mmCIF file of C-alpha atoms and ligand atoms in Angstrom:
data_model
loop_
_atom_site.group_PDB
_atom_site.id
_atom_site.type_symbol
_atom_site.label_atom_id
_atom_site.label_comp_id
_atom_site.label_asym_id
_atom_site.label_seq_id
_atom_site.Cartn_x
_atom_site.Cartn_y
_atom_site.Cartn_z
ATOM 1 C CA MET A 110 -13.230 -17.332 -13.011
ATOM 2 C CA VAL A 111 -10.197 -15.457 -11.724
ATOM 3 C CA HIS A 112 -10.402 -13.413 -8.529
ATOM 4 C CA PHE A 113 -7.690 -10.823 -7.929
ATOM 5 C CA VAL A 114 -7.592 -10.463 -4.173
ATOM 6 C CA GLY A 115 -5.772 -7.963 -1.992
ATOM 7 C CA ALA A 116 -3.985 -9.876 0.748
ATOM 8 C CA GLY A 117 -3.488 -6.837 2.981
ATOM 9 C CA PRO A 118 -0.132 -5.608 4.232
ATOM 10 C CA GLY A 119 0.950 -8.662 6.196
ATOM 11 C CA ALA A 120 -1.083 -9.578 9.275
ATOM 12 C CA PRO A 121 -3.291 -12.444 8.056
ATOM 13 C CA ASP A 122 -6.399 -11.040 9.753
ATOM 14 C CA LEU A 123 -6.155 -7.886 7.643
ATOM 15 C CA ILE A 124 -7.490 -9.592 4.527
ATOM 16 C CA THR A 125 -11.119 -8.644 3.813
ATOM 17 C CA LEU A 126 -13.960 -11.034 4.662
ATOM 18 C CA ARG A 127 -14.629 -11.350 0.921
ATOM 19 C CA GLY A 128 -10.987 -12.146 0.197
ATOM 20 C CA ALA A 129 -10.983 -14.800 2.920
ATOM 21 C CA ARG A 130 -14.172 -16.357 1.538
ATOM 22 C CA LEU A 131 -12.782 -16.473 -1.996
ATOM 23 C CA LEU A 132 -9.600 -18.135 -0.718
ATOM 24 C CA GLY A 133 -11.734 -20.731 1.047
ATOM 25 C CA GLU A 134 -13.568 -21.523 -2.188
ATOM 26 C CA ALA A 135 -10.570 -21.440 -4.541
ATOM 27 C CA GLY A 136 -9.609 -24.345 -6.802
ATOM 28 C CA GLN A 137 -6.095 -22.940 -6.950
ATOM 29 C CA VAL A 138 -4.198 -19.983 -5.537
ATOM 30 C CA ILE A 139 -1.448 -18.010 -7.244
ATOM 31 C CA TYR A 140 0.236 -15.750 -4.705
ATOM 32 C CA ALA A 141 3.005 -13.169 -4.847
ATOM 33 C CA GLY A 142 5.306 -15.052 -2.489
ATOM 34 C CA SER A 143 7.829 -12.272 -1.990
ATOM 35 C CA LEU A 144 5.381 -10.208 0.059
ATOM 36 C CA VAL A 145 2.189 -12.161 0.766
ATOM 37 C CA ASN A 146 2.091 -13.710 4.240
ATOM 38 C CA PRO A 147 2.057 -17.510 3.655
ATOM 39 C CA GLU A 148 -0.226 -17.928 6.686
ATOM 40 C CA LEU A 149 -3.032 -16.684 4.428
ATOM 41 C CA LEU A 150 -2.767 -19.880 2.383
ATOM 42 C CA GLU A 151 -4.195 -21.722 5.382
ATOM 43 C CA LEU A 152 -7.527 -20.132 4.488
ATOM 44 C CA ALA A 153 -7.620 -22.296 1.344
ATOM 45 C CA ARG A 154 -9.096 -25.801 1.598
ATOM 46 C CA PRO A 155 -6.512 -28.455 2.503
ATOM 47 C CA GLY A 156 -4.789 -29.746 -0.624
ATOM 48 C CA THR A 157 -5.556 -26.670 -2.749
ATOM 49 C CA PRO A 158 -2.666 -26.121 -5.191
ATOM 50 C CA CYS A 159 -0.896 -22.894 -4.175
ATOM 51 C CA HIS A 160 1.632 -21.491 -6.657
ATOM 52 C CA ASP A 161 4.204 -18.890 -5.702
ATOM 53 C CA SER A 162 4.412 -16.432 -8.596
ATOM 54 C CA ALA A 163 7.735 -14.964 -7.395
ATOM 55 C CA SER A 164 9.703 -17.068 -9.867
ATOM 56 C CA MET A 165 7.119 -17.010 -12.680
ATOM 57 C CA THR A 166 6.683 -14.870 -15.754
ATOM 58 C CA LEU A 167 3.406 -13.213 -16.689
ATOM 59 C CA GLU A 168 2.957 -15.898 -19.354
ATOM 60 C CA GLU A 169 3.348 -18.691 -16.797
ATOM 61 C CA VAL A 170 0.858 -17.058 -14.458
ATOM 62 C CA LEU A 171 -1.659 -16.693 -17.293
ATOM 63 C CA ALA A 172 -1.123 -20.306 -18.368
ATOM 64 C CA LEU A 173 -1.982 -21.454 -14.829
ATOM 65 C CA MET A 174 -5.114 -19.328 -14.868
ATOM 66 C CA GLU A 175 -6.144 -20.745 -18.219
ATOM 67 C CA ALA A 176 -5.531 -24.323 -17.058
ATOM 68 C CA GLY A 177 -7.639 -23.629 -13.948
ATOM 69 C CA GLU A 178 -10.409 -22.262 -16.137
ATOM 70 C CA GLU A 179 -10.415 -25.431 -18.249
ATOM 71 C CA ARG A 180 -10.924 -27.465 -15.092
ATOM 72 C CA GLY A 181 -13.771 -25.203 -13.994
ATOM 73 C CA TRP A 182 -11.825 -23.905 -10.996
ATOM 74 C CA ASP A 183 -11.969 -20.514 -9.395
ATOM 75 C CA THR A 184 -8.441 -19.121 -9.291
ATOM 76 C CA VAL A 185 -7.483 -16.668 -6.553
ATOM 77 C CA ARG A 186 -4.635 -14.390 -7.603
ATOM 78 C CA LEU A 187 -3.384 -13.051 -4.297
ATOM 79 C CA HIS A 188 -1.522 -9.739 -4.403
ATOM 80 C CA THR A 189 0.018 -7.936 -1.475
ATOM 81 C CA GLY A 190 -1.736 -4.911 0.025
ATOM 82 C CA ASP A 191 -4.240 -3.524 -2.453
ATOM 83 C CA PRO A 192 -3.856 -4.968 -5.952
ATOM 84 C CA SER A 193 -4.343 -1.584 -7.631
ATOM 85 C CA LEU A 194 -1.016 -0.248 -6.350
ATOM 86 C CA TYR A 195 2.151 -1.604 -7.997
ATOM 87 C CA GLY A 196 0.312 -4.896 -8.425
ATOM 88 C CA ALA A 197 0.932 -5.472 -12.145
ATOM 89 C CA ILE A 198 -2.687 -6.575 -12.488
ATOM 90 C CA ARG A 199 -3.582 -4.547 -15.571
ATOM 91 C CA GLU A 200 -1.553 -6.760 -17.926
ATOM 92 C CA GLN A 201 -3.189 -9.845 -16.420
ATOM 93 C CA MET A 202 -6.685 -8.384 -16.695
ATOM 94 C CA ASP A 203 -6.138 -7.310 -20.313
ATOM 95 C CA THR A 204 -5.050 -10.806 -21.342
ATOM 96 C CA LEU A 205 -7.914 -12.454 -19.462
ATOM 97 C CA ARG A 206 -10.324 -10.117 -21.254
ATOM 98 C CA GLU A 207 -8.745 -11.049 -24.605
ATOM 99 C CA ARG A 208 -9.081 -14.742 -23.816
ATOM 100 C CA GLY A 209 -12.671 -14.372 -22.603
ATOM 101 C CA ILE A 210 -11.872 -15.451 -19.036
ATOM 102 C CA PRO A 211 -14.049 -13.625 -16.492
ATOM 103 C CA PHE A 212 -12.401 -11.978 -13.497
ATOM 104 C CA ASP A 213 -13.096 -9.604 -10.642
ATOM 105 C CA VAL A 214 -11.061 -7.661 -8.100
ATOM 106 C CA THR A 215 -11.354 -7.620 -4.317
ATOM 107 C CA PRO A 216 -9.554 -4.655 -2.754
ATOM 108 C CA GLY A 217 -7.157 -4.971 0.149
ATOM 109 C CA VAL A 218 -5.639 -2.892 2.917
ATOM 110 C CA SER A 219 -2.615 -1.245 1.368
ATOM 111 C CA SER A 220 0.702 -1.097 3.185
ATOM 112 C CA PHE A 221 0.468 2.700 3.263
ATOM 113 C CA SER A 222 -2.584 2.265 5.505
ATOM 114 C CA GLY A 223 -0.788 -0.382 7.539
ATOM 115 C CA ALA A 224 2.184 1.962 7.964
ATOM 116 C CA ALA A 225 0.007 4.832 9.195
ATOM 117 C CA ALA A 226 -1.575 2.473 11.726
ATOM 118 C CA ALA A 227 1.858 1.325 12.879
ATOM 119 C CA ILE A 228 3.025 4.839 13.738
ATOM 120 C CA PRO A 229 0.051 5.659 14.397
ATOM 121 C CA ALA A 230 -0.547 8.746 12.263
ATOM 122 C CA GLU A 231 -3.158 10.530 10.164
ATOM 123 C CA TYR A 232 -2.064 11.546 6.651
ATOM 124 C CA THR A 233 -4.714 14.210 6.169
ATOM 125 C CA LEU A 234 -4.093 16.357 9.197
ATOM 126 C CA PRO A 235 -5.753 19.815 9.141
ATOM 127 C CA GLY A 236 -3.084 22.489 9.182
ATOM 128 C CA ALA A 237 -0.448 20.034 7.922
ATOM 129 C CA SER A 238 -1.712 18.533 4.645
ATOM 130 C CA GLN A 239 -4.948 17.439 3.010
ATOM 131 C CA THR A 240 -3.275 15.470 0.228
ATOM 132 C CA VAL A 241 -1.462 12.138 0.109
ATOM 133 C CA ILE A 242 0.990 11.392 -2.675
ATOM 134 C CA LEU A 243 1.718 7.709 -3.276
ATOM 135 C CA THR A 244 4.783 7.302 -5.425
ATOM 136 C CA ARG A 245 8.167 5.661 -5.778
ATOM 137 C CA MET A 246 11.745 6.292 -6.795
ATOM 138 C CA PRO A 247 12.547 5.085 -10.302
ATOM 139 C CA GLY A 248 14.060 1.624 -10.346
ATOM 140 C CA ARG A 249 14.055 -0.761 -13.274
ATOM 141 C CA THR A 250 10.587 0.635 -13.873
ATOM 142 C CA PRO A 251 11.051 4.281 -14.779
ATOM 143 C CA VAL A 252 8.843 6.998 -13.322
ATOM 144 C CA PRO A 253 7.354 9.303 -15.998
ATOM 145 C CA GLU A 254 8.989 12.675 -16.420
ATOM 146 C CA GLY A 255 6.996 15.232 -14.480
ATOM 147 C CA GLU A 256 6.515 12.766 -11.620
ATOM 148 C CA ASP A 257 10.077 13.031 -10.412
ATOM 149 C CA LEU A 258 10.174 13.165 -6.627
ATOM 150 C CA SER A 259 11.539 16.709 -6.658
ATOM 151 C CA ALA A 260 8.526 17.862 -8.727
ATOM 152 C CA LEU A 261 6.032 16.084 -6.451
ATOM 153 C CA ALA A 262 7.883 17.400 -3.403
ATOM 154 C CA ALA A 263 7.041 20.990 -4.396
ATOM 155 C CA HIS A 264 3.587 20.445 -2.840
ATOM 156 C CA GLY A 265 4.830 19.698 0.658
ATOM 157 C CA ALA A 266 2.003 17.143 0.908
ATOM 158 C CA SER A 267 1.970 13.937 2.960
ATOM 159 C CA MET A 268 3.874 11.339 0.996
ATOM 160 C CA ALA A 269 4.349 7.576 1.030
ATOM 161 C CA LEU A 270 7.172 6.131 -1.048
ATOM 162 C CA PHE A 271 6.837 2.527 -2.141
ATOM 163 C CA LEU A 272 9.688 0.402 -3.498
ATOM 164 C CA SER A 273 12.270 2.990 -2.481
ATOM 165 C CA ALA A 274 13.671 2.004 0.924
ATOM 166 C CA GLY A 275 17.000 1.003 -0.626
ATOM 167 C CA MET A 276 17.347 4.493 -2.102
ATOM 168 C CA ALA A 277 16.496 6.556 0.972
ATOM 169 C CA GLU A 278 19.472 8.910 0.708
ATOM 170 C CA GLU A 279 18.719 9.804 -2.917
ATOM 171 C CA ALA A 280 15.008 10.079 -2.108
ATOM 172 C CA ALA A 281 15.767 12.613 0.639
ATOM 173 C CA ARG A 282 17.947 14.620 -1.765
ATOM 174 C CA ARG A 283 15.148 14.831 -4.327
ATOM 175 C CA LEU A 284 12.516 15.587 -1.700
ATOM 176 C CA LEU A 285 14.579 18.516 -0.422
ATOM 177 C CA ALA A 286 15.166 19.759 -3.961
ATOM 178 C CA GLY A 287 11.398 20.326 -4.293
ATOM 179 C CA GLY A 288 11.702 23.321 -2.002
ATOM 180 C CA ALA A 289 8.655 22.711 0.227
ATOM 181 C CA TYR A 290 10.122 20.226 2.721
ATOM 182 C CA ARG A 291 12.878 21.213 5.137
ATOM 183 C CA LEU A 292 15.826 19.355 6.586
ATOM 184 C CA ASP A 293 13.793 18.997 9.785
ATOM 185 C CA THR A 294 10.599 17.827 8.025
ATOM 186 C CA PRO A 295 9.584 14.669 9.861
ATOM 187 C CA ALA A 296 9.958 11.347 8.074
ATOM 188 C CA ALA A 297 9.546 7.691 8.970
ATOM 189 C CA ILE A 298 10.616 4.340 7.680
ATOM 190 C CA VAL A 299 8.073 1.637 8.410
ATOM 191 C CA TYR A 300 9.439 -1.852 7.921
ATOM 192 C CA LYS A 301 7.037 -4.770 7.500
ATOM 193 C CA ALA A 302 3.998 -2.883 8.749
ATOM 194 C CA THR A 303 1.521 -5.188 10.550
ATOM 195 C CA TRP A 304 3.908 -8.203 10.459
ATOM 196 C CA PRO A 305 5.333 -9.485 13.763
ATOM 197 C CA GLU A 306 8.712 -8.033 12.632
ATOM 198 C CA GLU A 307 7.220 -4.543 12.193
ATOM 199 C CA ARG A 308 9.626 -1.696 13.010
ATOM 200 C CA VAL A 309 9.027 2.046 12.905
ATOM 201 C CA PHE A 310 11.983 4.422 12.589
ATOM 202 C CA LEU A 311 11.106 8.076 13.096
ATOM 203 C CA CYS A 312 13.596 10.564 11.696
ATOM 204 C CA THR A 313 13.767 13.740 9.603
ATOM 205 C CA LEU A 314 14.662 14.327 5.979
ATOM 206 C CA ALA A 315 18.190 15.187 7.171
ATOM 207 C CA THR A 316 18.610 11.762 8.776
ATOM 208 C CA LEU A 317 16.484 9.599 6.442
ATOM 209 C CA GLY A 318 19.399 8.115 4.499
ATOM 210 C CA GLU A 319 21.479 7.219 7.535
ATOM 211 C CA THR A 320 18.419 5.823 9.339
ATOM 212 C CA ALA A 321 17.805 3.364 6.504
ATOM 213 C CA GLU A 322 21.469 2.455 6.255
ATOM 214 C CA LYS A 323 22.094 2.049 9.997
ATOM 215 C CA ASN A 324 19.089 -0.260 10.333
ATOM 216 C CA HIS A 325 19.830 -2.185 7.118
ATOM 217 C CA ILE A 326 16.455 -1.359 5.614
ATOM 218 C CA THR A 327 16.496 -2.085 1.896
ATOM 219 C CA LYS A 328 13.083 -3.571 1.169
ATOM 220 C CA THR A 329 9.565 -4.282 2.472
ATOM 221 C CA ALA A 330 9.458 -0.809 3.902
ATOM 222 C CA LEU A 331 7.719 2.452 3.179
ATOM 223 C CA ILE A 332 9.233 5.885 3.509
ATOM 224 C CA LEU A 333 6.730 8.402 4.848
ATOM 225 C CA VAL A 334 7.400 12.124 4.716
ATOM 226 C CA GLY A 335 5.536 15.220 5.753
ATOM 227 C CA ASP A 336 4.380 17.478 8.546
ATOM 228 C CA PHE A 337 1.577 15.042 9.308
ATOM 229 C CA LEU A 338 4.264 13.202 11.289
ATOM 230 C CA GLY A 339 4.906 16.310 13.387
ATOM 231 C CA ASN A 340 2.924 17.916 16.182
ATOM 232 C CA ASP A 341 1.670 21.070 14.477
ATOM 233 C CA TYR A 342 -1.941 20.779 13.374
ATOM 234 C CA ARG A 343 -5.393 22.241 13.779
ATOM 235 C CA ARG A 344 -8.257 20.285 15.243
ATOM 236 C CA SER A 345 -10.943 19.230 12.765
ATOM 237 C CA ALA A 346 -13.868 21.454 11.922
ATOM 238 C CA LEU A 347 -16.107 18.385 11.832
ATOM 239 C CA TYR A 348 -15.961 17.846 15.597
ATOM 240 C CA ASP A 349 -15.530 21.500 16.520
ATOM 241 C CA PRO A 350 -18.314 22.653 18.896
ATOM 242 C CA ALA A 351 -18.380 26.053 17.095
ATOM 243 C CA PHE A 352 -19.122 24.473 13.734
ATOM 244 C CA SER A 353 -22.535 23.348 12.378
ATOM 245 C CA HIS A 354 -22.966 20.730 9.674
ATOM 246 C CA GLY A 355 -25.617 18.427 8.272
ATOM 247 C CA PHE A 356 -25.579 16.146 11.292
ATOM 248 C CA ARG A 357 -24.995 18.589 14.148
ATOM 249 C CA ARG A 358 -25.722 22.220 15.082
ATOM 250 C CA ALA A 359 -23.021 24.311 16.694
ATOM 251 C CA LYS A 360 -23.296 24.323 20.492
ATOM 252 C CA GLU A 361 -25.380 27.210 21.904
ATOM 253 C CA GLU A 362 -22.457 29.120 23.398
ATOM 254 C CA PHE A 363 -20.739 29.312 19.984
ATOM 255 C CA ARG A 364 -23.729 30.504 17.956
HETATM 256 N N1 SAH B 259 0.121 -3.454 -3.545
HETATM 257 C C1 SAH B 259 1.010 -3.213 -2.429
HETATM 258 C C2 SAH B 259 2.329 -2.596 -2.856
HETATM 259 C C3 SAH B 259 3.207 -3.549 -3.635
HETATM 260 S S1 SAH B 259 4.734 -2.847 -4.086
HETATM 261 C C4 SAH B 259 0.289 -2.362 -1.382
HETATM 262 O O1 SAH B 259 -0.830 -1.903 -1.616
HETATM 263 O O2 SAH B 259 0.853 -2.185 -0.297
HETATM 264 C C5 SAH B 259 5.801 -3.450 -2.844
HETATM 265 C C6 SAH B 259 6.210 -2.321 -1.900
HETATM 266 O O3 SAH B 259 5.152 -2.091 -1.000
HETATM 267 C C7 SAH B 259 7.410 -2.634 -1.042
HETATM 268 O O4 SAH B 259 8.612 -2.298 -1.700
HETATM 269 C C8 SAH B 259 7.199 -1.713 0.130
HETATM 270 O O5 SAH B 259 7.575 -0.394 -0.199
HETATM 271 C C9 SAH B 259 5.697 -1.728 0.259
HETATM 272 N N2 SAH B 259 5.210 -2.702 1.242
HETATM 273 C C10 SAH B 259 4.476 -3.814 1.022
HETATM 274 N N3 SAH B 259 4.142 -4.414 2.191
HETATM 275 C C11 SAH B 259 4.670 -3.635 3.174
HETATM 276 C C12 SAH B 259 4.642 -3.681 4.595
HETATM 277 N N4 SAH B 259 3.994 -4.652 5.247
HETATM 278 N N5 SAH B 259 5.285 -2.708 5.271
HETATM 279 C C13 SAH B 259 5.921 -1.709 4.646
HETATM 280 N N6 SAH B 259 5.981 -1.609 3.302
HETATM 281 C C14 SAH B 259 5.361 -2.551 2.579
#
């Protein structure tokens, strides 16, 4: 059986308990070496074959999985963050299904969660935004028409840009073109969230490009944008003494 496992954003203790258990039981591990913290491989039994997929093709990865299956091994396919985001797991799952190889998926802590914790910030801040847009700038993988950053930016929502740190200047241009963000809309670049090398650079849309350039940030970073990074917000209704809900009545003086 093949287990797709989210490795978390970097810190080895941010893998889930289930992910850690599956690593400990694996007959082989195939990990995305460009981003997965190699310390996680220590959770596998000593001597477990661990293959770095960074230099492999999809076909080579699938061949390893198939060979593992023939030996009766459990294969852990370790993807960074949560496998459902930019993980290229669909093509693997489809082929496994075709070949009759069973698989399951264990979620992970995505880097956009790790980045919020690093700041620390709350994406869904009342009075600022109640929506999070996870997207990217087009690279070698195009972004469908209609999802261009300038179109998404029209919402003024909280946004996390993956795979785009090397294009910060152009990202800022498109974000401003959407019309809802301003030059002084707060932004952040979070480099290697939850790793020992973690760095947080707070800036605005006006200074996003130069912030990335000055600090030589080209990869393993997220660009965060939105008023959730600012100081203007309303407190939550949930914990408001004047507000009743299923678990609590409003305090006497507010009724
Ligand atoms: N599945 C992953 C994303 C993989 S795409 C997840 O859920 O996080 C790779 C991109 O993720 C990188 O280009 C970068 O934008 C982001 N990323 C991954 N790990 C990161 C980290 N620790 N800190 C900041 N960004 C990270």
